[in-house]
PDB file of C-alpha atoms in Angstrom:
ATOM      1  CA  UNK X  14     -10.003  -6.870  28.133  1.00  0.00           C
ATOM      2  CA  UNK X  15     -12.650  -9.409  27.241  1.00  0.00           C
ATOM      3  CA  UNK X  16     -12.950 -10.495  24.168  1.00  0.00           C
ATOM      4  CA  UNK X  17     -16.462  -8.824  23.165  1.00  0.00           C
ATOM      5  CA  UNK X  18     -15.105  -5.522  25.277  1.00  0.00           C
ATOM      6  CA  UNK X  19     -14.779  -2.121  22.523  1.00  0.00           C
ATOM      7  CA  UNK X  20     -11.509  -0.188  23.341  1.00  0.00           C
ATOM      8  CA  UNK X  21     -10.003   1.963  21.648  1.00  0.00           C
ATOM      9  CA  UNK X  22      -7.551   2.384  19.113  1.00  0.00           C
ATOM     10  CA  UNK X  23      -4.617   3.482  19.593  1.00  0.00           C
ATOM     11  CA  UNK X  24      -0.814   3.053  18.132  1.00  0.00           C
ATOM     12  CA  UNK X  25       0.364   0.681  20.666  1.00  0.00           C
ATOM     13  CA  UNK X  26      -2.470  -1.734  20.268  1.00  0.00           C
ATOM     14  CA  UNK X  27      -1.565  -1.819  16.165  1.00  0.00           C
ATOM     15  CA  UNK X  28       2.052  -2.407  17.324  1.00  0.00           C
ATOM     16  CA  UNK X  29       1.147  -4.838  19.635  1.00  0.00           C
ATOM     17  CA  UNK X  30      -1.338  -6.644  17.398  1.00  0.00           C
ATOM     18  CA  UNK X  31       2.012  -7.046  15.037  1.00  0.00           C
ATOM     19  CA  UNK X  32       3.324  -8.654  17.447  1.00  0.00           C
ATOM     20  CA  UNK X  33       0.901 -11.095  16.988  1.00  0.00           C
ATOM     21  CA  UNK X  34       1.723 -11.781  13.131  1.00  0.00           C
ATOM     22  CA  UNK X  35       5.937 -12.009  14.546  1.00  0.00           C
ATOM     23  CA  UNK X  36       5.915  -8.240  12.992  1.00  0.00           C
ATOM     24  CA  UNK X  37       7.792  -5.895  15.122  1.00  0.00           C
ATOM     25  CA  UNK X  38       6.766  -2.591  14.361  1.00  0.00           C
ATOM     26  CA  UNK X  39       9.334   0.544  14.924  1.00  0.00           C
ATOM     27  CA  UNK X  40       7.493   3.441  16.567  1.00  0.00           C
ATOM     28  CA  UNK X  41       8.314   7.326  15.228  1.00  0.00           C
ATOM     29  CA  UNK X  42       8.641   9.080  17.768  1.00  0.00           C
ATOM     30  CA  UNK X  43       5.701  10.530  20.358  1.00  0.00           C
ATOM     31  CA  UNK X  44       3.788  10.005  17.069  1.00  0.00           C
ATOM     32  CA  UNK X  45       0.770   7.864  16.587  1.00  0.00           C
ATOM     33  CA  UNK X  46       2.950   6.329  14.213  1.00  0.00           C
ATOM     34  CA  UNK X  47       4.774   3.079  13.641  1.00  0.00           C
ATOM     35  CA  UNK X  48       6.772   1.234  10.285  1.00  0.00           C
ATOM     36  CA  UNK X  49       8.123  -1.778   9.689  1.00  0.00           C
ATOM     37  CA  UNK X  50       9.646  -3.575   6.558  1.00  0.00           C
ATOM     38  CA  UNK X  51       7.299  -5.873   5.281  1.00  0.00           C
ATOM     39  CA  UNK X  52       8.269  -7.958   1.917  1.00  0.00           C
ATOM     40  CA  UNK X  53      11.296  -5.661   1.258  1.00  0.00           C
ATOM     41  CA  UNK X  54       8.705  -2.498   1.542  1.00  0.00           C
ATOM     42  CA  UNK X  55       8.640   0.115   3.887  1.00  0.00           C
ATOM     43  CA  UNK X  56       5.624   0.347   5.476  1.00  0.00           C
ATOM     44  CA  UNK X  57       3.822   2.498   7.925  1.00  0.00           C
ATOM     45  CA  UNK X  58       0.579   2.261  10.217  1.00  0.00           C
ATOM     46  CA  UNK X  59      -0.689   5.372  11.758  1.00  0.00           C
ATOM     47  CA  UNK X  60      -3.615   6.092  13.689  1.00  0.00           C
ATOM     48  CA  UNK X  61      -5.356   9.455  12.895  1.00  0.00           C
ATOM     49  CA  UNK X  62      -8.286  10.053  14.635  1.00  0.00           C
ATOM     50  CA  UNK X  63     -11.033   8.088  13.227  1.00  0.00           C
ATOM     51  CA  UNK X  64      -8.880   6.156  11.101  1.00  0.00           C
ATOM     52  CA  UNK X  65      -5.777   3.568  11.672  1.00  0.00           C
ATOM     53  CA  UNK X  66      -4.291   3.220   7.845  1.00  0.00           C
ATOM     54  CA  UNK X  67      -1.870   0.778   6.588  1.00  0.00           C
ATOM     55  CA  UNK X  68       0.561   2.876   3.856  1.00  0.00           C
ATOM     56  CA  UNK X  69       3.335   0.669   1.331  1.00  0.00           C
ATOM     57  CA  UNK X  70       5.440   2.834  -0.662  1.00  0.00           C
ATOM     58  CA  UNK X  71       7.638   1.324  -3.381  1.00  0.00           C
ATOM     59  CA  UNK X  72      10.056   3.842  -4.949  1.00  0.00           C
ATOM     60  CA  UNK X  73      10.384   2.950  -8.740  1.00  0.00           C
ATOM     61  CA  UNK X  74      13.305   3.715 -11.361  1.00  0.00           C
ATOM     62  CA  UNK X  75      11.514   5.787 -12.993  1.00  0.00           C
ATOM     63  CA  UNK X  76      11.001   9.777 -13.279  1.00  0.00           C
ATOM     64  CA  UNK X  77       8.543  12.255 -13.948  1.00  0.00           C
ATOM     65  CA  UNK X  78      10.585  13.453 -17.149  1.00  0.00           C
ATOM     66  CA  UNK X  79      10.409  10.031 -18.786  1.00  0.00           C
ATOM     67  CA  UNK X  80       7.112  11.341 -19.512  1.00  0.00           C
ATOM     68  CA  UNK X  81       6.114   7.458 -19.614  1.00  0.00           C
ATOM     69  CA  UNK X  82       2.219   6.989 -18.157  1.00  0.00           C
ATOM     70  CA  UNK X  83       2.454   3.225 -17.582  1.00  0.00           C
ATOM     71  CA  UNK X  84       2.369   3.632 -13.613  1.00  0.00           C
ATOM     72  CA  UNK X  85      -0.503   6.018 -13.662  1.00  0.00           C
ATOM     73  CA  UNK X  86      -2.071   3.609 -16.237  1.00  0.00           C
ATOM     74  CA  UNK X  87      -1.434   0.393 -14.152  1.00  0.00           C
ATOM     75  CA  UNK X  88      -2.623   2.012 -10.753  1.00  0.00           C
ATOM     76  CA  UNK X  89      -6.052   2.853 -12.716  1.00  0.00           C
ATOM     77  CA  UNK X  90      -6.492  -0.556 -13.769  1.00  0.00           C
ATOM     78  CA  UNK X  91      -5.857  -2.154  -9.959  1.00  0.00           C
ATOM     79  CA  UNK X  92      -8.494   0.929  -8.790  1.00  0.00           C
ATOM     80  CA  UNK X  93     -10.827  -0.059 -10.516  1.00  0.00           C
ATOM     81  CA  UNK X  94     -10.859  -3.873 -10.188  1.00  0.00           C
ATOM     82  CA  UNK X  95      -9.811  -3.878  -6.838  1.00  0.00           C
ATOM     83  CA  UNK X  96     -11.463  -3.189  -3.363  1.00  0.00           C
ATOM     84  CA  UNK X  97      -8.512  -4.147  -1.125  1.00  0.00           C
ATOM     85  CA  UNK X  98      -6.530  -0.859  -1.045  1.00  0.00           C
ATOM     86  CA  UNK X  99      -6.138   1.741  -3.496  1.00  0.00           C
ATOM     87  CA  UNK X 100      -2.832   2.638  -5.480  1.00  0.00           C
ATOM     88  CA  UNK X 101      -1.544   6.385  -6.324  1.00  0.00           C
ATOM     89  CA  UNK X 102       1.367   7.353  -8.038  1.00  0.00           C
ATOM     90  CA  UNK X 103       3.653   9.962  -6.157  1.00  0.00           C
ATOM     91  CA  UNK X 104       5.521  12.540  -8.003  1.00  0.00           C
ATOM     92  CA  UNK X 105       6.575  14.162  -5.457  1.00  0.00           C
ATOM     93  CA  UNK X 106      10.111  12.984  -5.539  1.00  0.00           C
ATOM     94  CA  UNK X 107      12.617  12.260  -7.773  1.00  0.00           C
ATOM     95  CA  UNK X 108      12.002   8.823  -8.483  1.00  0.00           C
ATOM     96  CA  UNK X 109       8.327   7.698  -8.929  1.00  0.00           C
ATOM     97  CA  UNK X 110       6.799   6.303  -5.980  1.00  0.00           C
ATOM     98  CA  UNK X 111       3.617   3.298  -6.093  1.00  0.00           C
ATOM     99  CA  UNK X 112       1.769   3.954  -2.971  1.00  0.00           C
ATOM    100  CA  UNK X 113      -0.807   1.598  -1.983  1.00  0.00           C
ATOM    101  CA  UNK X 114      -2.766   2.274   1.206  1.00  0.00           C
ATOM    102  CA  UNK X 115      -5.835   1.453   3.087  1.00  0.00           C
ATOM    103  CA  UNK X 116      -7.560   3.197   5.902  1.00  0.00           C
ATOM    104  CA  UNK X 117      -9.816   0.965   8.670  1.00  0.00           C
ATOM    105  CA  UNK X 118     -13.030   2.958  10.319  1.00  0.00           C
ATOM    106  CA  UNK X 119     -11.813   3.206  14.452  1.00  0.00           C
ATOM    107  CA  UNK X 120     -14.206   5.384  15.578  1.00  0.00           C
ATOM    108  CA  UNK X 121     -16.748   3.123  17.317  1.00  0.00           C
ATOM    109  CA  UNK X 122     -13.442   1.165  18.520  1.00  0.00           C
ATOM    110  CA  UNK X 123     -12.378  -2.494  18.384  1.00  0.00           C
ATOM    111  CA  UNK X 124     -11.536  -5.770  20.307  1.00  0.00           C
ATOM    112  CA  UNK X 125      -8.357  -7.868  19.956  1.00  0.00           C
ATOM    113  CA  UNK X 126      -9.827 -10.061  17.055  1.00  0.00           C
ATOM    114  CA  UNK X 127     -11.017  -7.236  15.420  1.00  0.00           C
ATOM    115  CA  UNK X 128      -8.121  -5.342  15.464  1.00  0.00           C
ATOM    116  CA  UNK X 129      -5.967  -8.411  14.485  1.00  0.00           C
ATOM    117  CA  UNK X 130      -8.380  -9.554  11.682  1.00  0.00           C
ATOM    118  CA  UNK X 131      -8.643  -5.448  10.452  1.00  0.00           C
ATOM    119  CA  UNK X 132      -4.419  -5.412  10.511  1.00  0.00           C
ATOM    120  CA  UNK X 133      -4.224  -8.911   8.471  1.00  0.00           C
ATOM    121  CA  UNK X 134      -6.720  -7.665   6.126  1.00  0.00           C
ATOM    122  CA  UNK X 135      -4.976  -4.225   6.070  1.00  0.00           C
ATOM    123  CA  UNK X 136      -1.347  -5.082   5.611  1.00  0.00           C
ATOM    124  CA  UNK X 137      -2.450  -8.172   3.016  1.00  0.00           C
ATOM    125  CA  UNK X 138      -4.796  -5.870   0.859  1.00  0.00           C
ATOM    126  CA  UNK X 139      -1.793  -3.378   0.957  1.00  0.00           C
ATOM    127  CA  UNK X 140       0.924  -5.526  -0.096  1.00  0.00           C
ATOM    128  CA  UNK X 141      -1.093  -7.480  -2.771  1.00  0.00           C
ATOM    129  CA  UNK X 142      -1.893  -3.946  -4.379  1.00  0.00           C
ATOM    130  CA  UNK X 143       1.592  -3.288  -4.580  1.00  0.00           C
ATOM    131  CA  UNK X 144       2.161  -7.219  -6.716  1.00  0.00           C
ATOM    132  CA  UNK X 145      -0.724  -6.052  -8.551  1.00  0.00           C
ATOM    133  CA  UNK X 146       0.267  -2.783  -9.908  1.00  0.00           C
ATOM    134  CA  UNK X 147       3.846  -4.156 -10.751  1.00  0.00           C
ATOM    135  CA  UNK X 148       2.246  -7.064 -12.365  1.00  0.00           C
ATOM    136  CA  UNK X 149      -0.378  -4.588 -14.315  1.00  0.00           C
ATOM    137  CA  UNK X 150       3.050  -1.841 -14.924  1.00  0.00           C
ATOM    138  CA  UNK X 151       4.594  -4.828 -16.633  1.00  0.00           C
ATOM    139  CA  UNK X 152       1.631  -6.361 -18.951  1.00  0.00           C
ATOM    140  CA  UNK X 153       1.111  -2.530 -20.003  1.00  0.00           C
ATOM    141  CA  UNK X 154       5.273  -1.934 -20.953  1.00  0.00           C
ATOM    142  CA  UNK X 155       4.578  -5.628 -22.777  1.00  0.00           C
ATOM    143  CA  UNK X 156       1.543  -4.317 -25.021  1.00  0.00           C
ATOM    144  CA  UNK X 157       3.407  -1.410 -25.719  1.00  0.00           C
ATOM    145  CA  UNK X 158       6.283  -2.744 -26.849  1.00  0.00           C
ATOM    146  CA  UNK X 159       4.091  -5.069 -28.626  1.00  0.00           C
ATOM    147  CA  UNK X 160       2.247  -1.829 -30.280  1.00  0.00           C
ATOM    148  CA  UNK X 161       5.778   0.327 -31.121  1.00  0.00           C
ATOM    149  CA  UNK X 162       7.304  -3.186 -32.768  1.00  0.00           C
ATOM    150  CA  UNK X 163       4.187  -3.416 -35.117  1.00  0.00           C
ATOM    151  CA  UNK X 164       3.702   0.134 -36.417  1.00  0.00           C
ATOM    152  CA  UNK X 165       7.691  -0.063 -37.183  1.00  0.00           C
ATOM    153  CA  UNK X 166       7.222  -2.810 -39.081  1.00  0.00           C
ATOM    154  CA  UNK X 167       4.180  -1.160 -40.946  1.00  0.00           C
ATOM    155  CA  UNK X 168       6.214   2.128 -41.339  1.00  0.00           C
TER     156      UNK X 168
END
């Protein structure tokens, strides 16, 4: 394919643009899905229709009973500072889950460098959300704490 050539998108050009970065990505199944474990995170590319997306998931200690909003507060924050991928909170499970993900327009298809430069932006966007809701989770227990020392002392 030349270089300016549109083809399009499918699951085995994602997993073979990986290859590219040294990633080796695990296909599931007949699926138009792939994973791979990228800075100790699962993480999983699918193509669906007019979308490839780039999903992290990062399962937390923490539970829905704690009844403890710092997560939901923290992904907020990153949401709305930040353009690169957006964070949710899953409750689905037993554990809290930070998922970051980003999705990447296909329709019109791509080239090679797009493709590779779309997956670097992806996968980079995806993991930084992850540092940056951690990072925000953390600053938020640390005002708290702050907060519940100084009205015990006032009390």
């Amino acid at each position: 394919m030349s270089n300016t050539e549109l083809s399009a998108v499918t699951i085995d050009r994602l997993v073979d643009a990986m290859k590219g970065f040294d990633v080796e990505l695990e296909r599931v199944g007949d699926n138009d899905v792939a994973t791979a474990n990228l800075n100790d995170l699962p993480v999983t590319f699918a193509v669906l229709g007019s979308v490839f997306i780039v999903r992290a998931d990062s399962v937390t200690n923490q539970t829905l009973a704690d009844s403890d909003p710092t997560l939901y507060l923290a992904a907020n924050q990153v949401n709305s500072v930040s353009f690169g991928a957006r964070a949710t909170i899953v409750d689905r499970a037993e554990n809290l889950i930070v998922r970051t993900e980003r999705d990447v327009a296909i329709a019109a298809g791509m080239n090679d460098e797009q493709l590779g430069t779309s997956l670097r932006s992806a996968v980079d966007a995806v993991l930084s959300t992850q540092d940056a809701v951690k990072a925000a989770a953390d600053d938020l227990a640390e005002l708290r704490a702050q907060v519940e020392k100084e009205l015990e002392e006032q009390a």
